[in-house]
PDB file of C-alpha atoms in Angstrom:
ATOM      1  CA  MET A   3     -23.549  21.868 -36.007  1.00  0.00           C
ATOM      2  CA  ASP A   4     -22.441  25.409 -37.094  1.00  0.00           C
ATOM      3  CA  SER A   5     -22.894  26.404 -33.486  1.00  0.00           C
ATOM      4  CA  LEU A   6     -19.656  24.829 -32.514  1.00  0.00           C
ATOM      5  CA  PRO A   7     -17.752  27.535 -30.746  1.00  0.00           C
ATOM      6  CA  LEU A   8     -14.411  26.161 -31.899  1.00  0.00           C
ATOM      7  CA  ARG A   9     -13.386  23.717 -34.610  1.00  0.00           C
ATOM      8  CA  LEU A  10     -10.174  21.880 -34.031  1.00  0.00           C
ATOM      9  CA  GLY A  11      -8.272  20.401 -37.014  1.00  0.00           C
ATOM     10  CA  LEU A  12      -4.949  20.099 -38.773  1.00  0.00           C
ATOM     11  CA  THR A  13      -3.487  21.102 -42.141  1.00  0.00           C
ATOM     12  CA  MET A  14      -3.909  17.605 -43.486  1.00  0.00           C
ATOM     13  CA  TRP A  15      -5.712  14.392 -42.623  1.00  0.00           C
ATOM     14  CA  SER A  16      -3.140  11.931 -43.843  1.00  0.00           C
ATOM     15  CA  HIS A  17       0.559  11.542 -43.024  1.00  0.00           C
ATOM     16  CA  ASN A  18       2.387   8.282 -43.330  1.00  0.00           C
ATOM     17  CA  ASN A  19       4.147   8.914 -39.986  1.00  0.00           C
ATOM     18  CA  TRP A  20       0.758   8.900 -38.223  1.00  0.00           C
ATOM     19  CA  GLN A  21      -0.027   5.408 -39.418  1.00  0.00           C
ATOM     20  CA  GLN A  22       0.848   3.619 -36.132  1.00  0.00           C
ATOM     21  CA  SER A  23       0.212   6.297 -33.593  1.00  0.00           C
ATOM     22  CA  PHE A  24      -3.047   7.788 -34.873  1.00  0.00           C
ATOM     23  CA  TYR A  25      -4.667   5.371 -37.426  1.00  0.00           C
ATOM     24  CA  GLY A  26      -3.363   1.994 -36.411  1.00  0.00           C
ATOM     25  CA  SER A  27      -1.782  -0.612 -38.531  1.00  0.00           C
ATOM     26  CA  GLY A  28      -5.033  -1.944 -39.999  1.00  0.00           C
ATOM     27  CA  THR A  29      -6.180   1.411 -41.503  1.00  0.00           C
ATOM     28  CA  LYS A  30      -5.836   1.772 -45.253  1.00  0.00           C
ATOM     29  CA  PRO A  31      -4.850   5.155 -46.677  1.00  0.00           C
ATOM     30  CA  ALA A  32      -8.379   5.495 -48.192  1.00  0.00           C
ATOM     31  CA  GLU A  33      -9.819   5.173 -44.697  1.00  0.00           C
ATOM     32  CA  ARG A  34      -7.773   7.837 -43.021  1.00  0.00           C
ATOM     33  CA  LEU A  35     -10.122  10.792 -43.607  1.00  0.00           C
ATOM     34  CA  GLU A  36     -13.062   8.910 -42.066  1.00  0.00           C
ATOM     35  CA  LYS A  37     -10.928   8.059 -38.948  1.00  0.00           C
ATOM     36  CA  TYR A  38      -9.651  11.721 -38.812  1.00  0.00           C
ATOM     37  CA  ALA A  39     -13.204  13.057 -38.946  1.00  0.00           C
ATOM     38  CA  GLN A  40     -14.141  10.941 -35.955  1.00  0.00           C
ATOM     39  CA  VAL A  41     -11.584  13.018 -33.844  1.00  0.00           C
ATOM     40  CA  PHE A  42     -11.403  16.412 -35.569  1.00  0.00           C
ATOM     41  CA  HIS A  43     -14.151  18.808 -36.874  1.00  0.00           C
ATOM     42  CA  THR A  44     -12.248  20.461 -39.737  1.00  0.00           C
ATOM     43  CA  VAL A  45      -9.183  20.191 -41.979  1.00  0.00           C
ATOM     44  CA  GLU A  46      -7.281  22.284 -44.446  1.00  0.00           C
ATOM     45  CA  GLY A  47      -7.062  20.677 -47.882  1.00  0.00           C
ATOM     46  CA  ASN A  48      -3.812  21.841 -49.483  1.00  0.00           C
ATOM     47  CA  THR A  49      -4.228  19.137 -52.101  1.00  0.00           C
ATOM     48  CA  THR A  50      -6.548  21.290 -54.194  1.00  0.00           C
ATOM     49  CA  PHE A  51      -3.857  23.899 -54.494  1.00  0.00           C
ATOM     50  CA  TYR A  52      -1.695  21.494 -56.525  1.00  0.00           C
ATOM     51  CA  ALA A  53      -4.364  19.763 -58.538  1.00  0.00           C
ATOM     52  CA  THR A  54      -8.216  19.667 -58.930  1.00  0.00           C
ATOM     53  CA  PRO A  55      -9.423  16.309 -57.579  1.00  0.00           C
ATOM     54  CA  SER A  56     -11.587  13.989 -59.537  1.00  0.00           C
ATOM     55  CA  SER A  57     -15.351  13.852 -59.022  1.00  0.00           C
ATOM     56  CA  SER A  58     -15.011  10.424 -57.447  1.00  0.00           C
ATOM     57  CA  THR A  59     -12.412  11.714 -54.981  1.00  0.00           C
ATOM     58  CA  VAL A  60     -14.665  14.569 -53.963  1.00  0.00           C
ATOM     59  CA  ASN A  61     -17.556  12.166 -53.495  1.00  0.00           C
ATOM     60  CA  ASN A  62     -15.291   9.878 -51.404  1.00  0.00           C
ATOM     61  CA  TRP A  63     -14.315  12.888 -49.187  1.00  0.00           C
ATOM     62  CA  LYS A  64     -18.037  13.606 -48.671  1.00  0.00           C
ATOM     63  CA  ALA A  65     -18.812   9.932 -47.801  1.00  0.00           C
ATOM     64  CA  ALA A  66     -15.891   9.848 -45.379  1.00  0.00           C
ATOM     65  CA  THR A  67     -17.082  12.819 -43.269  1.00  0.00           C
ATOM     66  CA  HIS A  68     -20.244  13.736 -41.401  1.00  0.00           C
ATOM     67  CA  GLU A  69     -22.405  16.753 -42.101  1.00  0.00           C
ATOM     68  CA  ASP A  70     -20.882  18.806 -39.290  1.00  0.00           C
ATOM     69  CA  PHE A  71     -17.394  18.422 -40.665  1.00  0.00           C
ATOM     70  CA  ARG A  72     -15.823  21.409 -42.425  1.00  0.00           C
ATOM     71  CA  PHE A  73     -13.102  21.580 -45.042  1.00  0.00           C
ATOM     72  CA  THR A  74     -10.924  24.550 -45.949  1.00  0.00           C
ATOM     73  CA  PHE A  75      -9.723  24.151 -49.521  1.00  0.00           C
ATOM     74  CA  LYS A  76      -7.285  26.320 -51.411  1.00  0.00           C
ATOM     75  CA  LEU A  77      -8.075  27.427 -54.945  1.00  0.00           C
ATOM     76  CA  PRO A  78      -5.793  25.816 -57.475  1.00  0.00           C
ATOM     77  CA  GLN A  79      -2.425  27.456 -58.065  1.00  0.00           C
ATOM     78  CA  ALA A  80      -3.168  27.613 -61.835  1.00  0.00           C
ATOM     79  CA  ILE A  81      -5.832  30.195 -60.924  1.00  0.00           C
ATOM     80  CA  THR A  82      -3.982  32.055 -58.178  1.00  0.00           C
ATOM     81  CA  HIS A  83      -0.349  31.940 -59.181  1.00  0.00           C
ATOM     82  CA  GLN A  84      -0.164  31.188 -62.909  1.00  0.00           C
ATOM     83  CA  HIS A  85      -3.095  33.352 -63.979  1.00  0.00           C
ATOM     84  CA  MET A  86      -2.892  35.753 -61.032  1.00  0.00           C
ATOM     85  CA  LEU A  87      -6.697  35.724 -60.959  1.00  0.00           C
ATOM     86  CA  LYS A  88      -7.063  37.023 -64.523  1.00  0.00           C
ATOM     87  CA  GLY A  89      -8.986  35.303 -67.319  1.00  0.00           C
ATOM     88  CA  CYS A  90      -9.627  32.225 -65.302  1.00  0.00           C
ATOM     89  CA  GLN A  91     -13.403  32.303 -64.794  1.00  0.00           C
ATOM     90  CA  ALA A  92     -13.870  29.067 -66.778  1.00  0.00           C
ATOM     91  CA  GLN A  93     -11.223  27.335 -64.549  1.00  0.00           C
ATOM     92  CA  LEU A  94     -12.818  28.596 -61.361  1.00  0.00           C
ATOM     93  CA  LYS A  95     -16.312  27.431 -62.602  1.00  0.00           C
ATOM     94  CA  GLU A  96     -14.893  23.969 -63.461  1.00  0.00           C
ATOM     95  CA  PHE A  97     -13.252  23.715 -60.072  1.00  0.00           C
ATOM     96  CA  MET A  98     -16.318  24.754 -58.170  1.00  0.00           C
ATOM     97  CA  GLN A  99     -18.516  22.307 -60.197  1.00  0.00           C
ATOM     98  CA  ILE A 100     -16.218  19.448 -59.316  1.00  0.00           C
ATOM     99  CA  MET A 101     -16.236  20.500 -55.601  1.00  0.00           C
ATOM    100  CA  ALA A 102     -20.033  20.996 -55.517  1.00  0.00           C
ATOM    101  CA  PRO A 103     -20.837  17.919 -53.443  1.00  0.00           C
ATOM    102  CA  LEU A 104     -18.822  19.462 -50.615  1.00  0.00           C
ATOM    103  CA  HIS A 105     -20.122  23.035 -50.817  1.00  0.00           C
ATOM    104  CA  GLU A 106     -22.232  22.689 -47.654  1.00  0.00           C
ATOM    105  CA  ARG A 107     -19.199  21.362 -45.812  1.00  0.00           C
ATOM    106  CA  ILE A 108     -16.905  24.186 -46.697  1.00  0.00           C
ATOM    107  CA  GLY A 109     -15.638  26.178 -43.793  1.00  0.00           C
ATOM    108  CA  GLN A 110     -13.722  28.527 -46.067  1.00  0.00           C
ATOM    109  CA  TRP A 111     -12.349  28.804 -49.600  1.00  0.00           C
ATOM    110  CA  THR A 112      -8.753  30.022 -49.519  1.00  0.00           C
ATOM    111  CA  ILE A 113      -7.301  32.284 -52.069  1.00  0.00           C
ATOM    112  CA  GLN A 114      -3.533  31.971 -51.468  1.00  0.00           C
ATOM    113  CA  LEU A 115      -1.720  34.636 -53.466  1.00  0.00           C
ATOM    114  CA  PRO A 116       1.986  34.708 -54.505  1.00  0.00           C
ATOM    115  CA  ALA A 117       4.444  37.412 -53.278  1.00  0.00           C
ATOM    116  CA  ALA A 118       4.315  38.933 -56.768  1.00  0.00           C
ATOM    117  CA  PHE A 119       0.650  39.745 -56.183  1.00  0.00           C
ATOM    118  CA  GLY A 120       0.954  43.265 -54.739  1.00  0.00           C
ATOM    119  CA  PRO A 121      -1.096  46.343 -54.053  1.00  0.00           C
ATOM    120  CA  GLN A 122      -1.245  47.079 -57.791  1.00  0.00           C
ATOM    121  CA  ASN A 123      -3.292  43.911 -58.108  1.00  0.00           C
ATOM    122  CA  LEU A 124      -5.858  44.711 -55.451  1.00  0.00           C
ATOM    123  CA  ASP A 125      -8.503  45.643 -57.969  1.00  0.00           C
ATOM    124  CA  THR A 126      -7.982  42.289 -59.682  1.00  0.00           C
ATOM    125  CA  LEU A 127      -8.636  40.495 -56.435  1.00  0.00           C
ATOM    126  CA  LYS A 128     -11.796  42.589 -55.849  1.00  0.00           C
ATOM    127  CA  ARG A 129     -13.182  41.684 -59.248  1.00  0.00           C
ATOM    128  CA  PHE A 130     -12.220  37.995 -58.959  1.00  0.00           C
ATOM    129  CA  CYS A 131     -14.058  37.768 -55.599  1.00  0.00           C
ATOM    130  CA  THR A 132     -17.316  38.915 -57.179  1.00  0.00           C
ATOM    131  CA  LEU A 133     -17.357  35.541 -59.082  1.00  0.00           C
ATOM    132  CA  PHE A 134     -18.247  33.813 -55.823  1.00  0.00           C
ATOM    133  CA  PRO A 135     -21.809  33.715 -54.475  1.00  0.00           C
ATOM    134  CA  PRO A 136     -22.235  36.053 -51.536  1.00  0.00           C
ATOM    135  CA  ASN A 137     -22.687  33.171 -49.047  1.00  0.00           C
ATOM    136  CA  TYR A 138     -19.316  31.599 -49.791  1.00  0.00           C
ATOM    137  CA  PRO A 139     -16.845  32.028 -46.951  1.00  0.00           C
ATOM    138  CA  ILE A 140     -13.607  33.291 -48.345  1.00  0.00           C
ATOM    139  CA  GLY A 141     -10.206  33.706 -46.728  1.00  0.00           C
ATOM    140  CA  ILE A 142      -7.349  35.546 -48.548  1.00  0.00           C
ATOM    141  CA  GLU A 143      -3.690  34.878 -47.858  1.00  0.00           C
ATOM    142  CA  VAL A 144      -1.408  37.651 -49.235  1.00  0.00           C
ATOM    143  CA  ARG A 145       2.400  37.439 -49.224  1.00  0.00           C
ATOM    144  CA  HIS A 146       3.576  40.753 -50.758  1.00  0.00           C
ATOM    145  CA  ALA A 147       5.620  42.641 -48.222  1.00  0.00           C
ATOM    146  CA  ASP A 148       3.562  45.872 -48.697  1.00  0.00           C
ATOM    147  CA  PHE A 149       0.522  44.150 -47.259  1.00  0.00           C
ATOM    148  CA  PHE A 150       2.470  43.676 -44.001  1.00  0.00           C
ATOM    149  CA  ALA A 151       4.202  47.166 -43.849  1.00  0.00           C
ATOM    150  CA  LYS A 152       1.416  48.907 -41.891  1.00  0.00           C
ATOM    151  CA  GLY A 153       1.066  51.496 -44.703  1.00  0.00           C
ATOM    152  CA  ASP A 154      -1.679  52.505 -47.082  1.00  0.00           C
ATOM    153  CA  ALA A 155      -1.591  49.185 -48.992  1.00  0.00           C
ATOM    154  CA  GLU A 156      -2.230  47.093 -45.940  1.00  0.00           C
ATOM    155  CA  LYS A 157      -4.894  49.514 -44.731  1.00  0.00           C
ATOM    156  CA  ALA A 158      -6.683  49.354 -48.055  1.00  0.00           C
ATOM    157  CA  LEU A 159      -6.591  45.578 -48.100  1.00  0.00           C
ATOM    158  CA  ASN A 160      -7.781  45.167 -44.499  1.00  0.00           C
ATOM    159  CA  GLN A 161     -10.557  47.719 -44.955  1.00  0.00           C
ATOM    160  CA  TRP A 162     -11.861  45.929 -48.033  1.00  0.00           C
ATOM    161  CA  LEU A 163     -11.608  42.553 -46.254  1.00  0.00           C
ATOM    162  CA  ILE A 164     -13.678  43.955 -43.400  1.00  0.00           C
ATOM    163  CA  GLU A 165     -16.287  45.439 -45.702  1.00  0.00           C
ATOM    164  CA  GLN A 166     -16.621  42.185 -47.545  1.00  0.00           C
ATOM    165  CA  GLN A 167     -16.474  40.065 -44.400  1.00  0.00           C
ATOM    166  CA  TYR A 168     -13.585  38.035 -45.810  1.00  0.00           C
ATOM    167  CA  ASP A 169     -10.932  36.502 -43.608  1.00  0.00           C
ATOM    168  CA  ARG A 170      -7.316  37.444 -43.778  1.00  0.00           C
ATOM    169  CA  ILE A 171      -5.006  34.522 -43.470  1.00  0.00           C
ATOM    170  CA  ILE A 172      -1.573  35.331 -41.993  1.00  0.00           C
ATOM    171  CA  MET A 173       1.183  33.053 -43.063  1.00  0.00           C
ATOM    172  CA  ASP A 174       4.554  33.513 -41.412  1.00  0.00           C
ATOM    173  CA  SER A 175       7.108  32.129 -43.713  1.00  0.00           C
TER     174      SER A 175
END
């Protein structure tokens, strides 16, 4: 159902404070995503930023959702923050292989970059993004102040994002 004009979702599908009000007392934590997907059409999966899930977890996420459901997963911080997108092709390939059962349910892959990743790293970002197949939806979240200063750095980033048809994610911290 890619023709949905709007997908409504949250930044997570499970929060202990929602147990009574949203899930009900009889819902086990492992059943929360399935119940969430009955109400919402999408979710942001921050969990992948902190650790690559196991294959069984990815398969459970697929089983808990319907084919019209979409996930937005962040790339692991080991790739984006520790390696700053350099020399991490093997890690990216391993991550994508584990996530493969959900590829058709991905609304977007998010590349969240640290504040230290500035205009001097833009060519690294461009090279890194060529590792993705052309049909993969990508969103890029930059945090370096120069990318928000309305100057040449921001203009160069935005122009490249437009040319590549990548989304720019704005995070107001």
